[in-house]
């Protein structure tokens, strides 16, 4: 059996599972020992008064197997020989689009103007220490997008437009802390994001997708009001059966 309960707790109570387990069991009218697992669905802080409260929405698994609460892992068929979809940009939108395409059985081909996260950090250090700017590899451009080496925030206006939970689950399954699944304002942090991004890259590649770094798109060729192919800075012409433009807020030149 599964039950949901809402609790308004002190910060200390919300921090200790043994504390809120007792209170959740009492509110659900069951013995605490009957709860086999507790999942936090939502966590927010109410600091409008001197008595700060933490609001929790809990999902109680009552006499349920622990296996029943696990998030489904990223396990899909190989898409190496499936229809290709070009994605311009390997930031949050581009990477999420690639994972979704693999779910749907299409092959993502990402063109990213910048470098992989482990190379990008060296260009950022050159910028900070020696004021040497690589226009395609810096805080704004490169694998993972603008937030990877600046603040690591997760911010979206899409909560009212659709279910974003699976996107958060992708990040969690690739190494982000579990807290992003339920906190009102989730935050991964720039100390953890590069590893998460690298894990996502490995998932895309291992399932047959492609990622081409240092591949700045400079032109889009249209045919019948559709993108027929893209041109890269080094002169390559890449045909596009379909194309997702995920260039972010800084790529004004595109």
mmCIF file of C-alpha atoms in Angstrom:
data_model
loop_
_atom_site.group_PDB
_atom_site.id
_atom_site.type_symbol
_atom_site.label_atom_id
_atom_site.label_comp_id
_atom_site.label_asym_id
_atom_site.label_seq_id
_atom_site.Cartn_x
_atom_site.Cartn_y
_atom_site.Cartn_z
ATOM 1 C CA UNK A 1 0.000 0.000 0.000
ATOM 2 C CA UNK A 2 1.147 3.547 -0.746
ATOM 3 C CA UNK A 3 0.073 6.693 1.102
ATOM 4 C CA UNK A 4 0.983 10.349 0.782
ATOM 5 C CA UNK A 5 1.205 12.659 3.780
ATOM 6 C CA UNK A 6 2.142 16.305 4.220
ATOM 7 C CA UNK A 7 4.092 17.518 7.230
ATOM 8 C CA UNK A 8 5.180 20.951 8.433
ATOM 9 C CA UNK A 9 8.282 20.460 10.569
ATOM 10 C CA UNK A 10 11.115 22.264 12.262
ATOM 11 C CA UNK A 11 14.437 22.138 10.370
ATOM 12 C CA UNK A 12 15.802 19.604 12.877
ATOM 13 C CA UNK A 13 12.773 17.325 12.460
ATOM 14 C CA UNK A 14 13.007 17.543 8.664
ATOM 15 C CA UNK A 15 16.719 16.708 8.714
ATOM 16 C CA UNK A 16 16.363 13.416 10.595
ATOM 17 C CA UNK A 17 14.423 10.611 8.923
ATOM 18 C CA UNK A 18 13.757 8.873 12.244
ATOM 19 C CA UNK A 19 11.968 12.059 13.358
ATOM 20 C CA UNK A 20 9.688 12.525 10.372
ATOM 21 C CA UNK A 21 9.126 8.762 10.027
ATOM 22 C CA UNK A 22 7.427 8.738 13.435
ATOM 23 C CA UNK A 23 5.335 11.807 12.601
ATOM 24 C CA UNK A 24 4.396 10.485 9.157
ATOM 25 C CA UNK A 25 3.319 7.159 10.611
ATOM 26 C CA UNK A 26 1.195 8.924 13.221
ATOM 27 C CA UNK A 27 -0.517 11.061 10.594
ATOM 28 C CA UNK A 28 -1.141 8.017 8.387
ATOM 29 C CA UNK A 29 -2.483 6.081 11.370
ATOM 30 C CA UNK A 30 -0.066 3.181 11.067
ATOM 31 C CA UNK A 31 2.843 1.783 13.131
ATOM 32 C CA UNK A 32 6.244 3.186 12.062
ATOM 33 C CA UNK A 33 7.536 -0.367 11.562
ATOM 34 C CA UNK A 34 5.036 -0.856 8.710
ATOM 35 C CA UNK A 35 6.789 1.802 6.606
ATOM 36 C CA UNK A 36 9.330 0.003 4.429
ATOM 37 C CA UNK A 37 10.465 3.105 2.554
ATOM 38 C CA UNK A 38 9.854 6.854 2.484
ATOM 39 C CA UNK A 39 10.324 8.945 -0.636
ATOM 40 C CA UNK A 40 10.340 12.726 -0.397
ATOM 41 C CA UNK A 41 8.194 14.093 -3.220
ATOM 42 C CA UNK A 42 8.516 17.769 -2.402
ATOM 43 C CA UNK A 43 10.519 19.836 0.089
ATOM 44 C CA UNK A 44 10.247 23.586 0.599
ATOM 45 C CA UNK A 45 11.211 26.060 3.310
ATOM 46 C CA UNK A 46 8.780 28.567 4.791
ATOM 47 C CA UNK A 47 10.860 31.365 6.305
ATOM 48 C CA UNK A 48 8.146 34.015 6.483
ATOM 49 C CA UNK A 49 8.221 34.038 10.284
ATOM 50 C CA UNK A 50 10.863 33.621 12.982
ATOM 51 C CA UNK A 51 9.771 30.000 13.423
ATOM 52 C CA UNK A 52 11.117 28.541 10.201
ATOM 53 C CA UNK A 53 9.214 25.541 8.908
ATOM 54 C CA UNK A 54 10.119 22.870 6.383
ATOM 55 C CA UNK A 55 7.174 21.525 4.398
ATOM 56 C CA UNK A 56 7.471 17.920 3.263
ATOM 57 C CA UNK A 57 5.268 15.894 0.962
ATOM 58 C CA UNK A 58 6.082 12.243 1.628
ATOM 59 C CA UNK A 59 5.209 9.059 -0.200
ATOM 60 C CA UNK A 60 4.982 6.157 2.244
ATOM 61 C CA UNK A 61 5.542 2.612 1.038
ATOM 62 C CA UNK A 62 3.679 0.483 3.567
ATOM 63 C CA UNK A 63 4.745 -3.169 3.647
ATOM 64 C CA UNK A 64 6.047 -2.763 0.088
ATOM 65 C CA UNK A 65 9.233 -4.220 -1.345
ATOM 66 C CA UNK A 66 12.135 -1.766 -1.493
ATOM 67 C CA UNK A 67 12.457 -2.634 -5.197
ATOM 68 C CA UNK A 68 9.108 -0.996 -5.889
ATOM 69 C CA UNK A 69 10.384 2.538 -5.290
ATOM 70 C CA UNK A 70 13.460 2.468 -7.538
ATOM 71 C CA UNK A 71 13.664 4.945 -10.411
ATOM 72 C CA UNK A 72 13.923 3.180 -13.754
ATOM 73 C CA UNK A 73 17.464 3.314 -15.064
ATOM 74 C CA UNK A 74 18.586 4.641 -18.445
ATOM 75 C CA UNK A 75 18.412 1.441 -20.477
ATOM 76 C CA UNK A 76 17.518 1.761 -24.147
ATOM 77 C CA UNK A 77 18.233 -0.057 -27.392
ATOM 78 C CA UNK A 78 21.139 0.972 -29.580
ATOM 79 C CA UNK A 79 20.183 3.637 -32.145
ATOM 80 C CA UNK A 80 23.348 3.510 -34.282
ATOM 81 C CA UNK A 81 21.449 2.696 -37.473
ATOM 82 C CA UNK A 82 18.268 4.627 -36.695
ATOM 83 C CA UNK A 83 17.130 7.874 -38.415
ATOM 84 C CA UNK A 84 19.362 10.799 -37.436
ATOM 85 C CA UNK A 85 18.283 14.069 -35.841
ATOM 86 C CA UNK A 86 20.787 16.930 -35.695
ATOM 87 C CA UNK A 87 21.045 18.849 -32.429
ATOM 88 C CA UNK A 88 22.894 22.163 -32.427
ATOM 89 C CA UNK A 89 24.305 22.677 -28.942
ATOM 90 C CA UNK A 90 25.316 20.374 -26.075
ATOM 91 C CA UNK A 91 23.890 22.420 -23.231
ATOM 92 C CA UNK A 92 21.012 21.294 -20.983
ATOM 93 C CA UNK A 93 18.418 21.463 -23.789
ATOM 94 C CA UNK A 94 20.600 19.662 -26.326
ATOM 95 C CA UNK A 95 21.612 16.863 -23.977
ATOM 96 C CA UNK A 96 18.041 16.360 -22.754
ATOM 97 C CA UNK A 97 16.830 16.281 -26.359
ATOM 98 C CA UNK A 98 19.431 13.623 -27.163
ATOM 99 C CA UNK A 99 18.338 11.385 -24.286
ATOM 100 C CA UNK A 100 14.685 11.777 -25.287
ATOM 101 C CA UNK A 101 15.460 10.943 -28.908
ATOM 102 C CA UNK A 102 17.162 7.736 -27.831
ATOM 103 C CA UNK A 103 14.069 6.894 -25.770
ATOM 104 C CA UNK A 104 11.983 7.368 -28.926
ATOM 105 C CA UNK A 105 14.334 5.277 -31.073
ATOM 106 C CA UNK A 106 16.051 8.047 -33.065
ATOM 107 C CA UNK A 107 19.777 8.724 -33.351
ATOM 108 C CA UNK A 108 20.926 12.083 -31.953
ATOM 109 C CA UNK A 109 23.875 13.777 -33.664
ATOM 110 C CA UNK A 110 25.052 16.726 -31.556
ATOM 111 C CA UNK A 111 27.147 19.556 -32.994
ATOM 112 C CA UNK A 112 28.800 21.563 -30.206
ATOM 113 C CA UNK A 113 30.953 24.625 -30.912
ATOM 114 C CA UNK A 114 32.925 24.195 -27.689
ATOM 115 C CA UNK A 115 34.975 21.465 -26.063
ATOM 116 C CA UNK A 116 34.248 18.557 -23.681
ATOM 117 C CA UNK A 117 33.958 19.498 -20.000
ATOM 118 C CA UNK A 118 37.386 18.124 -19.069
ATOM 119 C CA UNK A 119 39.079 20.250 -21.767
ATOM 120 C CA UNK A 120 36.846 23.268 -21.271
ATOM 121 C CA UNK A 121 38.040 23.823 -17.694
ATOM 122 C CA UNK A 122 41.588 24.508 -18.951
ATOM 123 C CA UNK A 123 40.314 27.289 -21.228
ATOM 124 C CA UNK A 124 38.379 28.791 -18.329
ATOM 125 C CA UNK A 125 41.522 28.790 -16.187
ATOM 126 C CA UNK A 126 43.448 30.514 -18.982
ATOM 127 C CA UNK A 127 40.725 33.148 -19.079
ATOM 128 C CA UNK A 128 40.817 33.672 -15.312
ATOM 129 C CA UNK A 129 44.597 33.619 -14.860
ATOM 130 C CA UNK A 130 45.961 35.002 -18.127
ATOM 131 C CA UNK A 131 42.917 36.792 -19.611
ATOM 132 C CA UNK A 132 43.140 34.621 -22.734
ATOM 133 C CA UNK A 133 39.694 34.099 -24.244
ATOM 134 C CA UNK A 134 38.767 31.176 -26.461
ATOM 135 C CA UNK A 135 35.527 32.452 -28.072
ATOM 136 C CA UNK A 136 34.159 28.920 -28.398
ATOM 137 C CA UNK A 137 35.296 27.484 -25.056
ATOM 138 C CA UNK A 138 34.601 29.579 -21.977
ATOM 139 C CA UNK A 139 31.939 30.115 -19.306
ATOM 140 C CA UNK A 140 29.191 30.413 -21.931
ATOM 141 C CA UNK A 141 30.195 27.832 -24.526
ATOM 142 C CA UNK A 142 31.185 24.201 -24.291
ATOM 143 C CA UNK A 143 29.726 20.868 -23.229
ATOM 144 C CA UNK A 144 27.115 21.276 -20.510
ATOM 145 C CA UNK A 145 26.233 24.868 -21.356
ATOM 146 C CA UNK A 146 26.568 28.102 -19.439
ATOM 147 C CA UNK A 147 25.727 26.775 -15.973
ATOM 148 C CA UNK A 148 28.277 23.983 -15.818
ATOM 149 C CA UNK A 149 31.183 26.119 -14.630
ATOM 150 C CA UNK A 150 29.339 29.126 -13.233
ATOM 151 C CA UNK A 151 26.606 28.268 -10.759
ATOM 152 C CA UNK A 152 25.108 24.864 -11.434
ATOM 153 C CA UNK A 153 21.539 26.032 -10.948
ATOM 154 C CA UNK A 154 18.552 24.175 -12.337
ATOM 155 C CA UNK A 155 16.057 26.748 -13.496
ATOM 156 C CA UNK A 156 13.075 26.228 -15.777
ATOM 157 C CA UNK A 157 9.853 27.964 -16.705
ATOM 158 C CA UNK A 158 8.415 24.687 -17.969
ATOM 159 C CA UNK A 159 6.808 23.470 -14.750
ATOM 160 C CA UNK A 160 3.403 24.634 -15.954
ATOM 161 C CA UNK A 161 3.903 23.342 -19.492
ATOM 162 C CA UNK A 162 4.701 19.704 -18.880
ATOM 163 C CA UNK A 163 6.219 17.062 -16.663
ATOM 164 C CA UNK A 164 9.912 17.788 -16.028
ATOM 165 C CA UNK A 165 10.354 15.018 -13.472
ATOM 166 C CA UNK A 166 11.981 12.632 -15.946
ATOM 167 C CA UNK A 167 14.603 15.270 -16.783
ATOM 168 C CA UNK A 168 15.477 15.540 -13.091
ATOM 169 C CA UNK A 169 15.588 11.743 -12.923
ATOM 170 C CA UNK A 170 18.043 11.664 -15.861
ATOM 171 C CA UNK A 171 20.333 14.024 -13.952
ATOM 172 C CA UNK A 172 19.988 11.971 -10.752
ATOM 173 C CA UNK A 173 20.687 8.705 -12.581
ATOM 174 C CA UNK A 174 23.840 10.260 -14.029
ATOM 175 C CA UNK A 175 25.270 11.331 -10.676
ATOM 176 C CA UNK A 176 23.360 14.359 -9.386
ATOM 177 C CA UNK A 177 22.235 14.285 -5.718
ATOM 178 C CA UNK A 178 18.833 12.744 -4.999
ATOM 179 C CA UNK A 179 17.690 16.033 -3.445
ATOM 180 C CA UNK A 180 17.116 17.579 -6.889
ATOM 181 C CA UNK A 181 14.118 15.257 -7.271
ATOM 182 C CA UNK A 182 12.141 16.968 -4.536
ATOM 183 C CA UNK A 183 13.626 20.321 -3.510
ATOM 184 C CA UNK A 184 11.591 23.366 -4.504
ATOM 185 C CA UNK A 185 14.703 25.061 -5.926
ATOM 186 C CA UNK A 186 17.060 22.218 -6.929
ATOM 187 C CA UNK A 187 20.780 22.855 -7.245
ATOM 188 C CA UNK A 188 23.490 20.471 -8.417
ATOM 189 C CA UNK A 189 26.570 22.644 -8.027
ATOM 190 C CA UNK A 190 29.523 23.296 -10.300
ATOM 191 C CA UNK A 191 31.628 20.853 -8.279
ATOM 192 C CA UNK A 192 29.359 17.963 -9.350
ATOM 193 C CA UNK A 193 27.973 19.053 -12.728
ATOM 194 C CA UNK A 194 31.018 18.262 -14.918
ATOM 195 C CA UNK A 195 30.934 14.606 -13.851
ATOM 196 C CA UNK A 196 27.170 14.450 -14.424
ATOM 197 C CA UNK A 197 27.586 15.943 -17.907
ATOM 198 C CA UNK A 198 30.358 13.470 -18.741
ATOM 199 C CA UNK A 199 28.133 10.571 -17.631
ATOM 200 C CA UNK A 200 25.313 11.836 -19.863
ATOM 201 C CA UNK A 201 27.757 12.043 -22.774
ATOM 202 C CA UNK A 202 28.803 8.440 -22.167
ATOM 203 C CA UNK A 203 25.154 7.314 -22.136
ATOM 204 C CA UNK A 204 24.476 9.046 -25.459
ATOM 205 C CA UNK A 205 27.570 7.563 -27.092
ATOM 206 C CA UNK A 206 27.100 4.074 -25.663
ATOM 207 C CA UNK A 207 23.582 3.915 -27.126
ATOM 208 C CA UNK A 208 24.697 4.898 -30.622
ATOM 209 C CA UNK A 209 24.424 8.689 -30.588
ATOM 210 C CA UNK A 210 27.148 11.026 -31.822
ATOM 211 C CA UNK A 211 28.678 14.181 -30.333
ATOM 212 C CA UNK A 212 30.988 16.359 -32.438
ATOM 213 C CA UNK A 213 32.926 18.972 -30.466
ATOM 214 C CA UNK A 214 34.610 22.076 -31.937
ATOM 215 C CA UNK A 215 31.851 22.050 -34.573
ATOM 216 C CA UNK A 216 30.441 25.556 -34.697
ATOM 217 C CA UNK A 217 27.406 25.887 -36.953
ATOM 218 C CA UNK A 218 27.634 29.014 -39.113
ATOM 219 C CA UNK A 219 24.760 28.571 -41.564
ATOM 220 C CA UNK A 220 21.445 26.803 -42.008
ATOM 221 C CA UNK A 221 20.407 25.820 -45.526
ATOM 222 C CA UNK A 222 16.636 25.888 -46.007
ATOM 223 C CA UNK A 223 14.584 23.990 -48.566
ATOM 224 C CA UNK A 224 10.793 24.270 -48.711
ATOM 225 C CA UNK A 225 10.909 26.239 -45.453
ATOM 226 C CA UNK A 226 12.688 23.383 -43.697
ATOM 227 C CA UNK A 227 16.305 22.973 -42.588
ATOM 228 C CA UNK A 228 17.887 20.733 -45.216
ATOM 229 C CA UNK A 229 21.458 20.885 -43.949
ATOM 230 C CA UNK A 230 23.819 22.880 -41.742
ATOM 231 C CA UNK A 231 27.234 24.332 -42.502
ATOM 232 C CA UNK A 232 30.006 24.280 -39.905
ATOM 233 C CA UNK A 233 32.842 26.754 -39.485
ATOM 234 C CA UNK A 234 35.353 24.329 -40.978
ATOM 235 C CA UNK A 235 33.266 23.972 -44.149
ATOM 236 C CA UNK A 236 31.472 20.705 -43.499
ATOM 237 C CA UNK A 237 27.997 20.313 -44.954
ATOM 238 C CA UNK A 238 25.800 18.037 -42.841
ATOM 239 C CA UNK A 239 22.378 16.991 -44.108
ATOM 240 C CA UNK A 240 19.503 17.194 -41.681
ATOM 241 C CA UNK A 241 16.379 15.065 -41.860
ATOM 242 C CA UNK A 242 15.334 16.962 -38.745
ATOM 243 C CA UNK A 243 17.119 19.577 -36.640
ATOM 244 C CA UNK A 244 16.813 20.833 -33.068
ATOM 245 C CA UNK A 245 18.377 24.238 -32.409
ATOM 246 C CA UNK A 246 19.510 24.274 -28.764
ATOM 247 C CA UNK A 247 22.123 27.026 -28.846
ATOM 248 C CA UNK A 248 21.284 28.715 -25.535
ATOM 249 C CA UNK A 249 21.031 32.394 -24.623
ATOM 250 C CA UNK A 250 24.618 33.392 -25.494
ATOM 251 C CA UNK A 251 24.913 32.210 -29.112
ATOM 252 C CA UNK A 252 23.597 35.385 -30.663
ATOM 253 C CA UNK A 253 25.697 34.812 -33.770
ATOM 254 C CA UNK A 254 23.669 31.756 -34.769
#
